XYZ file of C-alpha atoms in Angstrom:
513
model
C 31.722 17.550 -3.955
C 28.491 16.220 -5.319
C 25.615 15.501 -3.213
C 26.073 11.604 -3.655
C 29.668 11.968 -2.381
C 28.713 14.402 0.495
C 28.520 12.441 3.962
C 26.401 13.991 6.431
C 27.184 13.056 10.175
C 25.179 15.330 12.253
C 22.325 17.814 12.197
C 23.232 21.424 11.030
C 23.932 23.661 13.832
C 20.655 25.978 13.596
C 18.595 22.648 13.306
C 20.368 21.104 16.390
C 19.839 24.206 18.324
C 16.159 24.416 17.384
C 15.433 20.779 18.246
C 16.778 21.100 21.536
C 14.554 24.284 21.947
C 11.416 22.301 20.904
C 12.034 19.462 23.451
C 12.245 22.302 26.078
C 8.952 23.980 24.821
C 7.147 20.404 24.569
C 7.953 19.570 28.267
C 6.051 22.779 29.059
C 3.075 21.356 27.093
C 2.890 24.266 24.691
C -0.069 23.756 22.175
C 1.309 22.341 19.068
C -0.644 24.905 17.118
C 1.620 27.471 18.558
C 4.897 25.483 17.630
C 3.805 25.351 13.891
C 4.007 29.268 13.689
C 7.759 28.653 13.719
C 8.712 28.616 9.872
C 11.076 25.409 9.954
C 8.386 23.325 11.771
C 5.516 24.482 9.378
C 8.121 23.634 6.589
C 8.797 20.216 8.142
C 5.051 19.627 8.308
C 4.344 20.416 4.533
C 7.302 17.999 3.658
C 6.037 15.318 5.842
C 2.594 15.627 4.258
C 4.157 15.790 0.856
C 6.392 12.823 1.065
C 4.737 10.627 3.555
C 1.472 10.896 1.634
C 2.903 9.507 -1.375
C 2.748 5.966 0.010
C 0.076 6.005 2.703
C -2.278 8.378 4.922
C -0.263 11.207 6.380
C 0.642 10.195 9.911
C 0.021 12.961 12.382
C 3.171 13.200 14.997
C 0.840 12.584 17.995
C 0.302 8.724 16.588
C 3.552 7.969 18.319
C 5.970 8.823 20.910
C 9.139 10.844 20.251
C 11.361 7.823 20.692
C 9.523 5.341 18.428
C 9.549 8.188 15.570
C 13.019 9.030 15.833
C 14.732 5.505 16.696
C 12.336 3.498 14.688
C 9.826 5.001 12.234
C 12.089 7.761 10.515
C 15.003 5.374 10.146
C 12.906 3.039 8.220
C 11.226 5.720 6.193
C 14.656 7.371 5.122
C 15.720 4.745 2.390
C 12.198 4.603 0.889
C 12.871 8.350 -0.008
C 16.364 7.404 -1.261
C 18.508 8.490 1.706
C 21.242 6.391 2.446
C 22.924 5.874 5.719
C 26.301 4.883 7.373
C 26.395 2.719 10.462
C 25.420 4.688 13.433
C 22.270 6.452 11.441
C 24.349 8.904 9.734
C 22.554 9.818 6.377
C 23.257 11.299 3.099
C 21.243 12.097 0.048
C 21.764 9.812 -2.732
C 21.638 10.887 -6.542
C 18.038 9.722 -6.762
C 16.756 10.769 -3.508
C 13.437 12.236 -3.331
C 14.291 14.635 -0.673
C 17.434 16.648 0.239
C 19.291 16.206 3.416
C 18.303 19.726 4.825
C 14.685 19.100 4.048
C 14.771 15.815 5.738
C 16.281 17.339 8.864
C 13.189 19.663 8.904
C 10.873 16.808 8.321
C 12.578 15.075 11.420
C 12.495 18.267 13.411
C 8.635 18.480 12.750
C 8.108 14.882 14.415
C 10.780 15.470 16.954
C 9.004 18.666 18.235
C 5.430 17.700 17.922
C 5.298 14.211 19.085
C 4.316 13.460 22.668
C 6.974 12.238 24.880
C 4.644 9.027 25.914
C 1.221 8.115 24.492
C -1.433 8.605 27.013
C -3.446 5.172 27.552
C -6.853 5.248 26.197
C -10.029 5.331 28.494
C -12.765 2.278 28.323
C -16.094 3.794 27.928
C -17.579 1.054 30.055
C -15.789 -1.077 32.779
C -15.925 -4.642 31.714
C -17.649 -7.440 33.948
C -15.368 -10.262 34.979
C -17.291 -13.406 34.549
C -17.986 -16.180 31.926
C -21.183 -14.432 30.683
C -22.910 -17.045 28.590
C -19.918 -19.391 28.068
C -18.284 -22.393 29.631
C -14.787 -23.795 28.915
C -13.859 -26.930 27.132
C -10.160 -27.707 26.540
C -8.377 -30.837 25.354
C -5.748 -32.685 27.321
C -2.631 -30.883 27.379
C 0.590 -32.627 25.702
C 3.557 -30.959 27.510
C 5.985 -32.105 25.030
C 4.527 -29.690 22.451
C 4.817 -26.031 22.182
C 1.495 -24.517 20.940
C 2.202 -22.306 17.996
C -1.266 -22.448 16.557
C -1.872 -20.568 13.405
C -5.278 -21.747 12.705
C -8.543 -23.010 14.207
C -11.716 -23.566 12.253
C -14.883 -25.438 12.805
C -16.281 -27.815 10.077
C -19.631 -28.125 11.352
C -21.018 -30.337 8.562
C -18.311 -32.930 9.695
C -18.762 -32.176 13.320
C -15.212 -31.552 13.615
C -12.633 -28.841 13.870
C -9.218 -28.241 12.403
C -5.895 -26.623 13.657
C -2.501 -26.045 12.292
C 0.846 -25.373 13.769
C 3.517 -22.715 12.938
C 6.354 -25.120 13.909
C 5.027 -28.789 12.761
C 3.270 -27.206 9.614
C 0.547 -29.874 10.145
C -3.106 -30.262 10.376
C -4.703 -31.524 13.187
C -8.292 -32.643 13.241
C -10.447 -32.633 16.727
C -13.702 -34.441 17.227
C -16.507 -33.308 19.433
C -14.798 -34.134 22.642
C -11.560 -32.256 21.604
C -9.658 -35.404 20.926
C -6.912 -34.875 18.497
C -5.966 -36.868 15.257
C -3.075 -35.925 12.942
C -4.676 -35.189 9.567
C -2.139 -34.070 7.088
C 1.237 -32.726 6.962
C 1.778 -29.317 4.941
C 4.799 -27.667 3.260
C 3.815 -24.625 5.712
C 1.420 -23.875 8.351
C -1.981 -23.169 7.135
C -3.669 -19.911 8.255
C -7.079 -20.035 6.350
C -9.551 -22.820 5.255
C -12.794 -22.852 3.347
C -14.850 -25.605 3.358
C -17.242 -26.655 0.535
C -18.123 -29.547 -1.499
C -15.916 -30.277 -4.534
C -17.146 -31.192 -8.194
C -18.260 -34.668 -7.213
C -20.258 -33.265 -3.969
C -17.806 -34.662 -1.544
C -16.600 -32.340 1.403
C -13.302 -30.697 0.787
C -11.258 -28.099 2.768
C -9.151 -25.624 0.494
C -6.289 -24.517 2.815
C -4.041 -21.591 2.590
C -0.393 -22.135 3.701
C 1.353 -19.108 4.316
C 4.864 -20.184 3.233
C 6.754 -18.325 6.104
C 5.663 -15.911 8.995
C 8.998 -14.189 8.818
C 8.617 -10.658 7.194
C 10.496 -11.406 3.962
C 9.519 -11.373 0.329
C 9.447 -15.340 0.103
C 7.303 -16.883 -2.608
C 6.465 -20.100 -0.768
C 2.764 -19.868 -0.132
C 0.240 -22.329 -1.366
C -3.308 -23.036 -1.752
C -4.287 -26.811 -1.582
C -7.439 -28.688 -1.510
C -7.920 -31.757 0.651
C -10.584 -34.273 1.189
C -12.255 -34.400 4.590
C -13.824 -37.567 4.992
C -11.965 -40.628 5.838
C -12.704 -42.229 2.373
C -11.098 -39.298 0.836
C -8.001 -38.941 2.618
C -5.958 -39.380 -0.589
C -7.900 -36.834 -2.428
C -5.703 -33.720 -2.913
C -4.766 -31.291 -5.299
C -2.711 -28.109 -5.613
C -4.621 -24.932 -6.669
C -1.678 -22.612 -6.589
C 2.018 -22.343 -5.559
C 4.751 -19.759 -5.209
C 2.449 -17.219 -3.597
C 3.781 -14.194 -1.369
C 2.807 -15.107 2.123
C -0.873 -15.601 1.194
C -3.189 -15.214 4.460
C -6.662 -16.091 2.811
C -8.333 -17.546 -0.220
C -11.941 -17.339 -0.979
C -14.266 -18.767 -3.621
C -16.005 -16.789 -6.284
C -17.145 -17.160 -9.930
C -15.747 -13.856 -11.046
C -16.433 -14.174 -14.873
C -19.771 -16.114 -14.626
C -18.413 -19.107 -16.493
C -19.779 -21.582 -14.088
C -16.405 -22.715 -12.604
C -15.329 -21.779 -9.219
C -12.270 -19.196 -8.946
C -10.297 -18.168 -6.056
C -9.127 -14.579 -4.897
C -6.140 -14.716 -2.757
C -4.811 -12.219 -0.485
C -0.831 -12.218 -1.093
C -0.035 -10.175 1.848
C 3.802 -10.440 1.167
C 6.152 -7.861 2.627
C 7.569 -5.217 0.349
C 5.914 -6.946 -2.476
C 2.523 -8.809 -2.741
C -0.928 -8.521 -4.229
C -4.537 -9.417 -4.624
C -4.793 -12.195 -7.072
C -7.528 -13.897 -9.040
C -6.855 -17.785 -9.704
C -8.985 -18.047 -12.688
C -10.024 -21.745 -13.161
C -9.637 -22.842 -16.755
C -11.758 -25.370 -18.652
C -9.213 -28.194 -17.924
C -9.394 -27.622 -14.222
C -6.147 -25.846 -13.953
C -5.776 -22.297 -12.411
C -4.091 -19.127 -14.097
C -3.192 -16.242 -11.752
C -4.002 -12.577 -12.816
C -3.256 -9.585 -10.381
C -6.102 -7.706 -9.296
C -4.013 -5.007 -7.254
C -0.588 -5.310 -7.246
C 0.040 -3.830 -3.901
C 1.515 -5.591 -0.633
C -0.800 -6.119 2.481
C -4.087 -7.674 1.456
C -5.384 -9.368 4.401
C -9.130 -10.240 3.966
C -11.523 -10.237 1.144
C -15.319 -10.570 1.508
C -17.434 -11.494 -1.710
C -20.578 -9.986 -2.258
C -22.752 -8.321 -5.093
C -22.324 -4.960 -3.710
C -23.884 -2.740 -6.459
C -26.637 -5.474 -7.128
C -25.818 -6.042 -10.638
C -25.699 -9.855 -10.746
C -21.797 -9.936 -10.514
C -19.620 -10.714 -7.810
C -17.756 -7.877 -6.288
C -14.712 -7.892 -3.652
C -14.408 -5.603 -0.319
C -10.821 -6.029 0.642
C -8.912 -4.983 3.911
C -5.319 -4.014 3.116
C -3.177 -3.821 6.258
C 0.254 -2.596 5.257
C 1.492 0.842 4.599
C -1.416 2.304 2.960
C -3.897 0.606 5.214
C -7.763 0.732 4.510
C -10.665 -0.977 3.013
C -11.105 -1.082 -0.654
C -14.113 -1.898 -3.087
C -13.462 -3.825 -6.262
C -16.780 -3.538 -8.290
C -16.753 -6.102 -11.343
C -16.439 -4.710 -14.688
C -17.903 -7.701 -16.309
C -15.001 -8.065 -18.539
C -12.562 -9.901 -16.250
C -11.340 -7.037 -14.216
C -12.469 -4.272 -11.519
C -13.029 -0.625 -10.887
C -11.298 0.278 -7.629
C -12.567 2.468 -4.900
C -11.428 3.136 -1.369
C -14.261 3.258 1.154
C -12.045 3.705 4.445
C -8.411 4.598 4.973
C -6.376 4.326 8.204
C -2.654 5.558 9.219
C -0.078 3.062 8.534
C 0.612 2.634 12.249
C -2.648 1.175 12.963
C -1.781 -2.305 12.083
C -5.270 -3.251 10.777
C -6.136 -6.891 11.570
C -9.817 -7.929 10.428
C -13.154 -6.724 9.271
C -16.784 -7.919 8.992
C -19.756 -6.808 7.126
C -22.950 -6.746 9.546
C -26.128 -4.893 9.953
C -25.695 -3.504 13.388
C -28.600 -0.589 13.498
C -31.238 -3.136 11.283
C -31.490 -0.476 8.537
C -31.071 -2.857 5.738
C -27.271 -1.922 5.213
C -24.296 -3.874 6.031
C -22.066 -1.947 8.495
C -18.290 -2.488 9.003
C -16.827 -3.977 12.332
C -13.169 -3.352 12.023
C -10.119 -4.147 14.169
C -6.523 -2.860 14.382
C -3.776 -4.000 16.676
C -1.052 -5.651 14.758
C 1.992 -4.403 16.757
C 4.745 -6.623 15.032
C 6.253 -3.717 13.043
C 8.393 -0.643 13.425
C 6.438 0.637 16.203
C 5.941 -2.103 18.948
C 4.449 0.112 21.614
C 0.961 0.115 23.107
C -1.273 2.201 21.135
C -4.456 4.178 22.516
C -6.368 3.722 19.083
C -6.105 -0.097 18.704
C -9.044 -1.859 19.487
C -12.755 -2.393 17.982
C -14.532 0.063 15.556
C -18.154 0.080 14.082
C -18.748 2.177 10.842
C -22.247 2.509 9.961
C -23.387 2.490 6.488
C -24.481 5.951 5.265
C -25.298 4.688 1.597
C -23.392 5.005 -1.566
C -20.447 3.305 0.203
C -19.953 5.918 2.796
C -19.085 4.894 6.328
C -19.207 6.737 9.545
C -17.544 5.684 12.613
C -20.347 5.084 15.431
C -18.431 3.164 18.152
C -14.878 2.514 19.516
C -13.623 0.334 22.321
C -9.964 0.484 23.097
C -8.336 -2.833 23.068
C -4.288 -2.868 22.892
C -3.386 -5.349 20.001
C -6.690 -6.226 19.072
C -6.445 -8.918 16.471
C -10.023 -10.047 15.455
C -13.612 -9.293 16.327
C -16.610 -11.257 15.192
C -20.189 -10.224 15.616
C -23.398 -12.611 15.813
C -26.539 -12.817 18.181
C -24.529 -14.916 20.772
C -27.177 -14.344 23.321
C -30.270 -15.126 20.988
C -31.867 -11.714 21.971
C -32.291 -10.514 18.737
C -29.281 -7.967 18.176
C -25.636 -8.486 17.477
C -23.040 -9.233 20.084
C -19.143 -9.116 19.578
C -16.308 -11.491 20.604
C -12.892 -10.083 20.483
C -9.313 -11.381 20.857
C -6.035 -9.520 21.294
C -2.543 -11.009 20.379
C -0.673 -8.111 21.286
C -2.766 -7.229 24.459
C -1.138 -5.372 27.438
C -0.298 -8.584 29.181
C 1.590 -6.750 31.914
C -1.215 -4.521 33.239
C -4.214 -5.724 31.595
C -4.040 -9.432 30.449
C -7.830 -9.985 30.290
C -8.065 -7.762 27.546
C -6.921 -10.769 25.439
C -10.463 -11.923 24.910
C -13.461 -9.883 25.378
C -17.226 -10.574 24.904
C -19.472 -7.473 24.277
C -23.064 -7.952 25.189
C -25.315 -5.474 23.148
C -27.893 -4.201 25.753
C -29.318 -1.518 23.900
C -28.752 -0.142 20.247
C -25.223 0.443 19.928
C -24.493 0.304 23.790
C -22.279 -2.841 24.630
C -21.423 -4.289 28.257
C -17.954 -5.727 27.749
C -17.220 -9.195 29.747
C -13.635 -10.191 30.489
C -13.556 -14.060 30.353
C -11.325 -15.641 32.809
C -9.055 -17.517 30.136
C -5.851 -15.363 30.340
C -3.901 -18.608 31.920
C -4.674 -20.959 29.055
C -3.440 -19.144 26.182
C -2.209 -16.141 24.131
C -4.985 -15.906 21.339
C -4.082 -15.234 17.782
C -6.697 -16.792 15.870
C -10.604 -17.357 16.457
C -13.674 -19.036 14.673
C -17.114 -18.421 15.502
C -19.862 -21.221 14.568
C -22.421 -23.696 16.019
C -19.986 -26.483 17.043
C -22.278 -28.611 19.023
C -25.211 -28.072 16.842
C -27.482 -26.778 19.611
C -28.535 -23.578 17.991
C -26.226 -20.968 19.421
C -22.755 -19.902 18.313
C -19.463 -21.091 20.148
C -16.172 -20.052 19.931
C -12.712 -21.706 19.427
C -9.379 -19.920 20.072
C -5.906 -20.650 18.801
C -2.977 -20.303 21.240
C 0.153 -18.896 19.544
C 2.112 -19.088 22.915
C 5.667 -17.998 22.132
C 7.750 -15.267 20.118
C 6.455 -11.827 18.880
C 6.276 -10.568 22.585
C 7.031 -6.567 22.479
C 6.562 -5.864 26.157
C 10.133 -5.787 27.685
C 11.133 -8.595 30.050
C 7.476 -10.075 29.693
C 7.655 -13.859 30.250
C 4.626 -15.889 29.285
C 1.862 -16.367 32.335
C -0.279 -18.482 29.868
C -0.191 -22.143 29.232
C 2.487 -22.677 26.454
C 1.380 -26.124 25.443
C -2.507 -25.856 25.114
C -3.077 -25.303 21.379
C -6.460 -24.340 21.589
C -9.821 -23.789 23.934
C -13.686 -24.074 23.112
C -15.948 -21.602 24.532
C -19.295 -23.479 24.599
C -22.315 -21.179 24.547
C -24.770 -21.973 27.302
C -27.864 -19.935 25.690
C -29.507 -22.827 24.299
């Protein structure tokens, strides 16, 4: 009987007995280093390091609990190694499998034995203050006939307005300074990103990235469209690119220094995706070229990182092989690639920002992780806000961490105008059962790299998935707009919304000036 025909329906007896023994040992809290003295577990670790590291950073067993490993992560990993399954989770090794079934059992036994029964919650370094800090609330009138599935909020400060998009209606809404809405445009799919800039004639335009679908599939329905923003430009529109794999961001950049604005698009995709260069040709059309043909690009920052006069890219990838990559312009229409930070595949990276926290003239990295819409939808103690200080030569060292379940985004600026950087964060997958206030936190920097968090009393108004920070009322300080994605993607069992499901957004007005 060849290996392709062989059907495996259970663990072999010696491994089954061993796993049971490991469970008993683990319940007695024996140190994991003692367990690895066993040759089977040691070989399982070596197999995990070999096979799991082919696609992403090696995940240590203590990153997840036993049930999540055995019931969710490893079954999802098996097909990627060529293991095939029958209903009920019974595996056999196909002809082209990268691992034999016996070795797969050892790998599973390693995670089964060393993973904790339950993850311990993180301890916050500083207890937060419960107040409004320097902010006051402004919200629009609620339309109870609409369910809020907001996918974009963005302030157009030049036009004294802001824009939002909705995941159900796939439209754009324009809001004035009093937060009175006007339907602006209908889109093929919901917008998730916008860049405001002048067009070739000097008129204001918004370049919107439409995701295509929020479902985790390899659909090529995303678009990048340019829309005129002023009332006399409402007919002005053009399509920059179509057939994109779930794009999440588009940023303008002249990569080849020909004087024409190109675009870099983060095509997040699903199993397929990529980072793309939309090159503007002399006729105004755009041709698409791949920069990195890997799924998961989430966010791009453009800068001349090596000071050679050419635009480079720093990009956060947030699927499987998670991390931040630097793409240095080779001045020939391409890039040299370098990884600067790498994270485990279960982190669920969500955002990053380049800012100088310690005032040494070098840009540091503000990073968040917390996406829990995956194979491991549990609260994770390593989710939250991180600061990595720039050590020079594109090396970064972690200097700060504040745990926030399901952290989605953080933005640093001098909110209170005292000369240092503060932080505003949101968490779409917060612990809404026991700690809903972590859905939005304001971190006031009181001493160098020491922050006092404030929990703003806005938990009843929405569940925040998107945020923009800018001076909306033009009074000299930074305001915050939050978008409410009020339903679906709820990972906590039996949790029902305790927040407003109709309010699309709120504005936190800064009272500093």
